[in-house]
Amino acid sequence: MGQYYFGGDTAVQASELQPGAFFIGREFSDRPTVEGVSLISSTGKFVVIFSSHSLTFGNLQFSDSGNISGQLDQYIYRSPWERTDGSLSGEVKSSERADLTASGPGVTSNSVLFRDQSSSGPGVTMGALSGTYTVTDPDNTSWITVDPIGQVTGGDQGCVFNGEVAIPDSSINLFEINYEAENCSALPNEDALASDRNGEFSGLGRYDRSRSEIYFYSRNGTVAKMFIGTK
């Protein structure tokens, strides 16, 4: 993933880990293994989803020898939200597999990632992505609209969204999203204040053509959000 990295003024060929969707298994020394999925962009940005209440974001860097380093930012909703920073190290095993070790305050875990070919392709275009998506849950009024040039508008339980999506590689079913949430109100059931829900969000997502559904995962430094909507 990421065909090149830059050191000084020189671009160096890097070991390849293809971007896209991955299956991930995370092993701990003192608790059961957990399984989830991960999205990794060609820019090095990633998100790991173990459940709707556990989202991890970060950036990966790759050396020409296939070594991986990076940072992570984990959000867990346990009423209230918990946020933990950590670091990553590991190795590219092939274009479709990587081994990682995550270290945070008092916790170390090992993970194996295997690329999900069917979810990673075919690619996505702005034309396919454009449209209005709504959440089908009657208790949640979230919606977003993506226009043909990637501008995003939307709303969620009082919040107003404005931002944009970008497709780093049109051959991969993955997009990056950035938006600002404004006018948000507090959500007592999530122990989230209005100030927690406002601000600049960023994350990653993918498009399910067969269901006309969009999935994206984003965070603003205090809380994280998962959106699944149907066009």
PDB file of N, CA and C in Angstrom, residues 97-165:
ATOM      1  N   ARG A  97      -1.428  -9.239   3.088  1.00  0.00           N
ATOM      2  CA  ARG A  97      -1.363  -9.586   4.503  1.00  0.00           C
ATOM      3  C   ARG A  97      -0.328  -8.733   5.213  1.00  0.00           C
ATOM      4  N   ALA A  98      -0.645  -8.342   6.460  1.00  0.00           N
ATOM      5  CA  ALA A  98       0.303  -7.638   7.327  1.00  0.00           C
ATOM      6  C   ALA A  98       0.104  -8.090   8.758  1.00  0.00           C
ATOM      7  N   ASP A  99       1.201  -8.119   9.520  1.00  0.00           N
ATOM      8  CA  ASP A  99       1.167  -8.404  10.949  1.00  0.00           C
ATOM      9  C   ASP A  99       1.485  -7.128  11.705  1.00  0.00           C
ATOM     10  N   LEU A 100       0.684  -6.818  12.730  1.00  0.00           N
ATOM     11  CA  LEU A 100       0.841  -5.567  13.462  1.00  0.00           C
ATOM     12  C   LEU A 100       0.856  -5.808  14.963  1.00  0.00           C
ATOM     13  N   THR A 101       1.581  -4.956  15.685  1.00  0.00           N
ATOM     14  CA  THR A 101       1.546  -4.908  17.134  1.00  0.00           C
ATOM     15  C   THR A 101       1.126  -3.513  17.551  1.00  0.00           C
ATOM     16  N   ALA A 102       0.083  -3.427  18.362  1.00  0.00           N
ATOM     17  CA  ALA A 102      -0.419  -2.144  18.870  1.00  0.00           C
ATOM     18  C   ALA A 102      -0.061  -2.012  20.334  1.00  0.00           C
ATOM     19  N   SER A 103       0.445  -0.843  20.712  1.00  0.00           N
ATOM     20  CA  SER A 103       0.825  -0.588  22.101  1.00  0.00           C
ATOM     21  C   SER A 103       0.159   0.687  22.584  1.00  0.00           C
ATOM     22  N   GLY A 104      -0.482   0.588  23.742  1.00  0.00           N
ATOM     23  CA  GLY A 104      -1.103   1.740  24.375  1.00  0.00           C
ATOM     24  C   GLY A 104      -0.882   1.679  25.868  1.00  0.00           C
ATOM     25  N   PRO A 105      -1.450   2.609  26.613  1.00  0.00           N
ATOM     26  CA  PRO A 105      -1.267   2.620  28.068  1.00  0.00           C
ATOM     27  C   PRO A 105      -1.705   1.304  28.719  1.00  0.00           C
ATOM     28  N   GLY A 106      -0.749   0.499  29.137  1.00  0.00           N
ATOM     29  CA  GLY A 106      -1.039  -0.744  29.829  1.00  0.00           C
ATOM     30  C   GLY A 106      -1.543  -1.881  28.973  1.00  0.00           C
ATOM     31  N   VAL A 107      -1.560  -1.722  27.636  1.00  0.00           N
ATOM     32  CA  VAL A 107      -2.120  -2.755  26.759  1.00  0.00           C
ATOM     33  C   VAL A 107      -1.218  -2.946  25.545  1.00  0.00           C
ATOM     34  N   THR A 108      -0.952  -4.222  25.205  1.00  0.00           N
ATOM     35  CA  THR A 108      -0.269  -4.576  23.975  1.00  0.00           C
ATOM     36  C   THR A 108      -1.052  -5.699  23.308  1.00  0.00           C
ATOM     37  N   SER A 109      -1.243  -5.599  21.997  1.00  0.00           N
ATOM     38  CA  SER A 109      -1.978  -6.635  21.279  1.00  0.00           C
ATOM     39  C   SER A 109      -1.327  -6.877  19.929  1.00  0.00           C
ATOM     40  N   ASN A 110      -1.515  -8.088  19.415  1.00  0.00           N
ATOM     41  CA  ASN A 110      -1.002  -8.462  18.095  1.00  0.00           C
ATOM     42  C   ASN A 110      -2.177  -8.713  17.156  1.00  0.00           C
ATOM     43  N   SER A 111      -2.034  -8.237  15.920  1.00  0.00           N
ATOM     44  CA  SER A 111      -3.111  -8.383  14.943  1.00  0.00           C
ATOM     45  C   SER A 111      -2.578  -8.914  13.627  1.00  0.00           C
ATOM     46  N   VAL A 112      -3.418  -9.656  12.921  1.00  0.00           N
ATOM     47  CA  VAL A 112      -3.131 -10.119  11.572  1.00  0.00           C
ATOM     48  C   VAL A 112      -4.225  -9.579  10.659  1.00  0.00           C
ATOM     49  N   LEU A 113      -3.814  -8.990   9.526  1.00  0.00           N
ATOM     50  CA  LEU A 113      -4.752  -8.443   8.558  1.00  0.00           C
ATOM     51  C   LEU A 113      -4.674  -9.234   7.262  1.00  0.00           C
ATOM     52  N   PHE A 114      -5.840  -9.637   6.732  1.00  0.00           N
ATOM     53  CA  PHE A 114      -5.943 -10.297   5.443  1.00  0.00           C
ATOM     54  C   PHE A 114      -6.883  -9.491   4.558  1.00  0.00           C
ATOM     55  N   ARG A 115      -6.456  -9.198   3.351  1.00  0.00           N
ATOM     56  CA  ARG A 115      -7.258  -8.357   2.468  1.00  0.00           C
ATOM     57  C   ARG A 115      -8.507  -9.093   1.993  1.00  0.00           C
ATOM     58  N   ASP A 116      -9.638  -8.391   2.048  1.00  0.00           N
ATOM     59  CA  ASP A 116     -10.925  -8.895   1.565  1.00  0.00           C
ATOM     60  C   ASP A 116     -11.085  -8.440   0.118  1.00  0.00           C
ATOM     61  N   GLN A 117     -10.817  -9.355  -0.810  1.00  0.00           N
ATOM     62  CA  GLN A 117     -10.821  -8.977  -2.222  1.00  0.00           C
ATOM     63  C   GLN A 117     -12.193  -8.513  -2.692  1.00  0.00           C
ATOM     64  N   SER A 118     -13.253  -9.188  -2.273  1.00  0.00           N
ATOM     65  CA  SER A 118     -14.582  -8.854  -2.776  1.00  0.00           C
ATOM     66  C   SER A 118     -15.044  -7.483  -2.299  1.00  0.00           C
ATOM     67  N   SER A 119     -14.692  -7.094  -1.073  1.00  0.00           N
ATOM     68  CA  SER A 119     -15.103  -5.788  -0.550  1.00  0.00           C
ATOM     69  C   SER A 119     -14.185  -4.661  -1.019  1.00  0.00           C
ATOM     70  N   SER A 120     -12.977  -5.005  -1.451  1.00  0.00           N
ATOM     71  CA  SER A 120     -12.021  -3.986  -1.884  1.00  0.00           C
ATOM     72  C   SER A 120     -12.273  -3.535  -3.318  1.00  0.00           C
ATOM     73  N   GLY A 121     -12.919  -4.362  -4.097  1.00  0.00           N
ATOM     74  CA  GLY A 121     -13.204  -4.025  -5.478  1.00  0.00           C
ATOM     75  C   GLY A 121     -14.590  -4.532  -5.857  1.00  0.00           C
ATOM     76  N   PRO A 122     -15.125  -4.105  -7.013  1.00  0.00           N
ATOM     77  CA  PRO A 122     -14.495  -3.147  -7.908  1.00  0.00           C
ATOM     78  C   PRO A 122     -14.402  -1.752  -7.289  1.00  0.00           C
ATOM     79  N   GLY A 123     -13.771  -0.864  -8.003  1.00  0.00           N
ATOM     80  CA  GLY A 123     -13.566   0.478  -7.468  1.00  0.00           C
ATOM     81  C   GLY A 123     -14.846   1.285  -7.381  1.00  0.00           C
ATOM     82  N   VAL A 124     -14.678   2.547  -7.000  1.00  0.00           N
ATOM     83  CA  VAL A 124     -15.832   3.423  -6.866  1.00  0.00           C
ATOM     84  C   VAL A 124     -15.523   4.758  -7.533  1.00  0.00           C
ATOM     85  N   THR A 125     -16.536   5.364  -8.134  1.00  0.00           N
ATOM     86  CA  THR A 125     -16.411   6.676  -8.754  1.00  0.00           C
ATOM     87  C   THR A 125     -17.312   7.662  -8.035  1.00  0.00           C
ATOM     88  N   MET A 126     -17.057   8.946  -8.252  1.00  0.00           N
ATOM     89  CA  MET A 126     -17.910   9.955  -7.641  1.00  0.00           C
ATOM     90  C   MET A 126     -19.325   9.889  -8.192  1.00  0.00           C
ATOM     91  N   GLY A 127     -19.454   9.488  -9.456  1.00  0.00           N
ATOM     92  CA  GLY A 127     -20.779   9.355 -10.037  1.00  0.00           C
ATOM     93  C   GLY A 127     -21.599   8.278  -9.353  1.00  0.00           C
ATOM     94  N   ALA A 128     -20.959   7.134  -9.061  1.00  0.00           N
ATOM     95  CA  ALA A 128     -21.662   6.048  -8.372  1.00  0.00           C
ATOM     96  C   ALA A 128     -21.972   6.434  -6.930  1.00  0.00           C
ATOM     97  N   LEU A 129     -21.073   7.181  -6.311  1.00  0.00           N
ATOM     98  CA  LEU A 129     -21.211   7.536  -4.904  1.00  0.00           C
ATOM     99  C   LEU A 129     -22.260   8.616  -4.668  1.00  0.00           C
ATOM    100  N   SER A 130     -22.470   9.483  -5.660  1.00  0.00           N
ATOM    101  CA  SER A 130     -23.349  10.633  -5.462  1.00  0.00           C
ATOM    102  C   SER A 130     -24.792  10.193  -5.222  1.00  0.00           C
ATOM    103  N   GLY A 131     -25.484  10.948  -4.375  1.00  0.00           N
ATOM    104  CA  GLY A 131     -26.858  10.650  -4.031  1.00  0.00           C
ATOM    105  C   GLY A 131     -27.140  11.016  -2.588  1.00  0.00           C
ATOM    106  N   THR A 132     -28.365  10.783  -2.146  1.00  0.00           N
ATOM    107  CA  THR A 132     -28.763  11.045  -0.761  1.00  0.00           C
ATOM    108  C   THR A 132     -28.980   9.717  -0.049  1.00  0.00           C
ATOM    109  N   TYR A 133     -28.383   9.595   1.130  1.00  0.00           N
ATOM    110  CA  TYR A 133     -28.444   8.360   1.908  1.00  0.00           C
ATOM    111  C   TYR A 133     -29.106   8.653   3.254  1.00  0.00           C
ATOM    112  N   THR A 134     -30.008   7.787   3.654  1.00  0.00           N
ATOM    113  CA  THR A 134     -30.691   7.964   4.928  1.00  0.00           C
ATOM    114  C   THR A 134     -30.531   6.697   5.777  1.00  0.00           C
ATOM    115  N   VAL A 135     -30.542   6.878   7.093  1.00  0.00           N
ATOM    116  CA  VAL A 135     -30.482   5.762   8.025  1.00  0.00           C
ATOM    117  C   VAL A 135     -31.887   5.197   8.192  1.00  0.00           C
ATOM    118  N   THR A 136     -32.001   3.870   8.138  1.00  0.00           N
ATOM    119  CA  THR A 136     -33.327   3.248   8.176  1.00  0.00           C
ATOM    120  C   THR A 136     -33.897   3.106   9.581  1.00  0.00           C
ATOM    121  N   ASP A 137     -33.069   3.338  10.614  1.00  0.00           N
ATOM    122  CA  ASP A 137     -33.532   3.241  11.997  1.00  0.00           C
ATOM    123  C   ASP A 137     -34.540   4.363  12.274  1.00  0.00           C
ATOM    124  N   PRO A 138     -35.772   4.033  12.689  1.00  0.00           N
ATOM    125  CA  PRO A 138     -36.783   5.092  12.912  1.00  0.00           C
ATOM    126  C   PRO A 138     -36.422   6.035  14.050  1.00  0.00           C
ATOM    127  N   ASP A 139     -35.507   5.614  14.944  1.00  0.00           N
ATOM    128  CA  ASP A 139     -35.095   6.464  16.060  1.00  0.00           C
ATOM    129  C   ASP A 139     -33.910   7.358  15.701  1.00  0.00           C
ATOM    130  N   ASN A 140     -33.423   7.240  14.467  1.00  0.00           N
ATOM    131  CA  ASN A 140     -32.256   8.017  14.047  1.00  0.00           C
ATOM    132  C   ASN A 140     -32.576   8.681  12.720  1.00  0.00           C
ATOM    133  N   THR A 141     -32.477   9.996  12.670  1.00  0.00           N
ATOM    134  CA  THR A 141     -32.866  10.741  11.473  1.00  0.00           C
ATOM    135  C   THR A 141     -31.664  11.165  10.636  1.00  0.00           C
ATOM    136  N   SER A 142     -30.554  10.449  10.728  1.00  0.00           N
ATOM    137  CA  SER A 142     -29.336  10.830  10.010  1.00  0.00           C
ATOM    138  C   SER A 142     -29.519  10.711   8.495  1.00  0.00           C
ATOM    139  N   TRP A 143     -28.896  11.634   7.771  1.00  0.00           N
ATOM    140  CA  TRP A 143     -28.874  11.571   6.314  1.00  0.00           C
ATOM    141  C   TRP A 143     -27.669  12.349   5.808  1.00  0.00           C
ATOM    142  N   ILE A 144     -27.158  11.972   4.647  1.00  0.00           N
ATOM    143  CA  ILE A 144     -26.140  12.774   3.977  1.00  0.00           C
ATOM    144  C   ILE A 144     -26.400  12.750   2.479  1.00  0.00           C
ATOM    145  N   THR A 145     -25.986  13.814   1.825  1.00  0.00           N
ATOM    146  CA  THR A 145     -26.028  13.896   0.368  1.00  0.00           C
ATOM    147  C   THR A 145     -24.611  14.137  -0.143  1.00  0.00           C
ATOM    148  N   VAL A 146     -24.198  13.334  -1.116  1.00  0.00           N
ATOM    149  CA  VAL A 146     -22.917  13.513  -1.802  1.00  0.00           C
ATOM    150  C   VAL A 146     -23.232  13.969  -3.213  1.00  0.00           C
ATOM    151  N   ASP A 147     -22.729  15.146  -3.610  1.00  0.00           N
ATOM    152  CA  ASP A 147     -23.014  15.608  -4.962  1.00  0.00           C
ATOM    153  C   ASP A 147     -21.945  15.088  -5.929  1.00  0.00           C
ATOM    154  N   PRO A 148     -22.127  15.273  -7.251  1.00  0.00           N
ATOM    155  CA  PRO A 148     -21.223  14.671  -8.230  1.00  0.00           C
ATOM    156  C   PRO A 148     -19.779  15.151  -8.160  1.00  0.00           C
ATOM    157  N   ILE A 149     -19.500  16.257  -7.471  1.00  0.00           N
ATOM    158  CA  ILE A 149     -18.112  16.705  -7.340  1.00  0.00           C
ATOM    159  C   ILE A 149     -17.558  16.422  -5.942  1.00  0.00           C
ATOM    160  N   GLY A 150     -18.327  15.706  -5.125  1.00  0.00           N
ATOM    161  CA  GLY A 150     -17.821  15.265  -3.830  1.00  0.00           C
ATOM    162  C   GLY A 150     -18.168  16.148  -2.653  1.00  0.00           C
ATOM    163  N   GLN A 151     -18.993  17.173  -2.833  1.00  0.00           N
ATOM    164  CA  GLN A 151     -19.414  17.987  -1.700  1.00  0.00           C
ATOM    165  C   GLN A 151     -20.455  17.228  -0.871  1.00  0.00           C
ATOM    166  N   VAL A 152     -20.373  17.363   0.451  1.00  0.00           N
ATOM    167  CA  VAL A 152     -21.234  16.622   1.360  1.00  0.00           C
ATOM    168  C   VAL A 152     -22.061  17.578   2.209  1.00  0.00           C
ATOM    169  N   THR A 153     -23.357  17.312   2.305  1.00  0.00           N
ATOM    170  CA  THR A 153     -24.229  17.991   3.256  1.00  0.00           C
ATOM    171  C   THR A 153     -25.017  16.912   3.987  1.00  0.00           C
ATOM    172  N   GLY A 154     -25.528  17.236   5.170  1.00  0.00           N
ATOM    173  CA  GLY A 154     -26.289  16.234   5.897  1.00  0.00           C
ATOM    174  C   GLY A 154     -26.728  16.710   7.258  1.00  0.00           C
ATOM    175  N   GLY A 155     -27.330  15.808   8.008  1.00  0.00           N
ATOM    176  CA  GLY A 155     -27.797  16.127   9.342  1.00  0.00           C
ATOM    177  C   GLY A 155     -27.928  14.871  10.182  1.00  0.00           C
ATOM    178  N   ASP A 156     -27.862  15.054  11.506  1.00  0.00           N
ATOM    179  CA  ASP A 156     -27.935  13.923  12.427  1.00  0.00           C
ATOM    180  C   ASP A 156     -28.366  14.421  13.795  1.00  0.00           C
ATOM    181  N   GLN A 157     -29.609  14.143  14.183  1.00  0.00           N
ATOM    182  CA  GLN A 157     -30.103  14.459  15.522  1.00  0.00           C
ATOM    183  C   GLN A 157     -29.725  15.879  15.950  1.00  0.00           C
ATOM    184  N   GLY A 158     -30.053  16.823  15.095  1.00  0.00           N
ATOM    185  CA  GLY A 158     -29.794  18.231  15.376  1.00  0.00           C
ATOM    186  C   GLY A 158     -28.543  18.783  14.732  1.00  0.00           C
ATOM    187  N   CYS A 159     -27.586  17.941  14.423  1.00  0.00           N
ATOM    188  CA  CYS A 159     -26.340  18.409  13.798  1.00  0.00           C
ATOM    189  C   CYS A 159     -26.562  18.730  12.323  1.00  0.00           C
ATOM    190  N   VAL A 160     -25.758  19.652  11.812  1.00  0.00           N
ATOM    191  CA  VAL A 160     -25.716  19.971  10.388  1.00  0.00           C
ATOM    192  C   VAL A 160     -24.312  19.687   9.893  1.00  0.00           C
ATOM    193  N   PHE A 161     -24.182  18.930   8.792  1.00  0.00           N
ATOM    194  CA  PHE A 161     -22.883  18.549   8.248  1.00  0.00           C
ATOM    195  C   PHE A 161     -22.600  19.289   6.951  1.00  0.00           C
ATOM    196  N   ASN A 162     -21.358  19.700   6.784  1.00  0.00           N
ATOM    197  CA  ASN A 162     -20.877  20.252   5.519  1.00  0.00           C
ATOM    198  C   ASN A 162     -19.429  19.817   5.330  1.00  0.00           C
ATOM    199  N   GLY A 163     -19.109  19.233   4.173  1.00  0.00           N
ATOM    200  CA  GLY A 163     -17.743  18.777   3.957  1.00  0.00           C
ATOM    201  C   GLY A 163     -17.548  18.236   2.560  1.00  0.00           C
ATOM    202  N   GLU A 164     -16.677  17.255   2.447  1.00  0.00           N
ATOM    203  CA  GLU A 164     -16.360  16.704   1.134  1.00  0.00           C
ATOM    204  C   GLU A 164     -15.831  15.285   1.266  1.00  0.00           C
ATOM    205  N   VAL A 165     -15.965  14.526   0.175  1.00  0.00           N
ATOM    206  CA  VAL A 165     -15.352  13.214   0.084  1.00  0.00           C
ATOM    207  C   VAL A 165     -14.324  13.248  -1.039  1.00  0.00           C
TER     208      VAL A 165
END
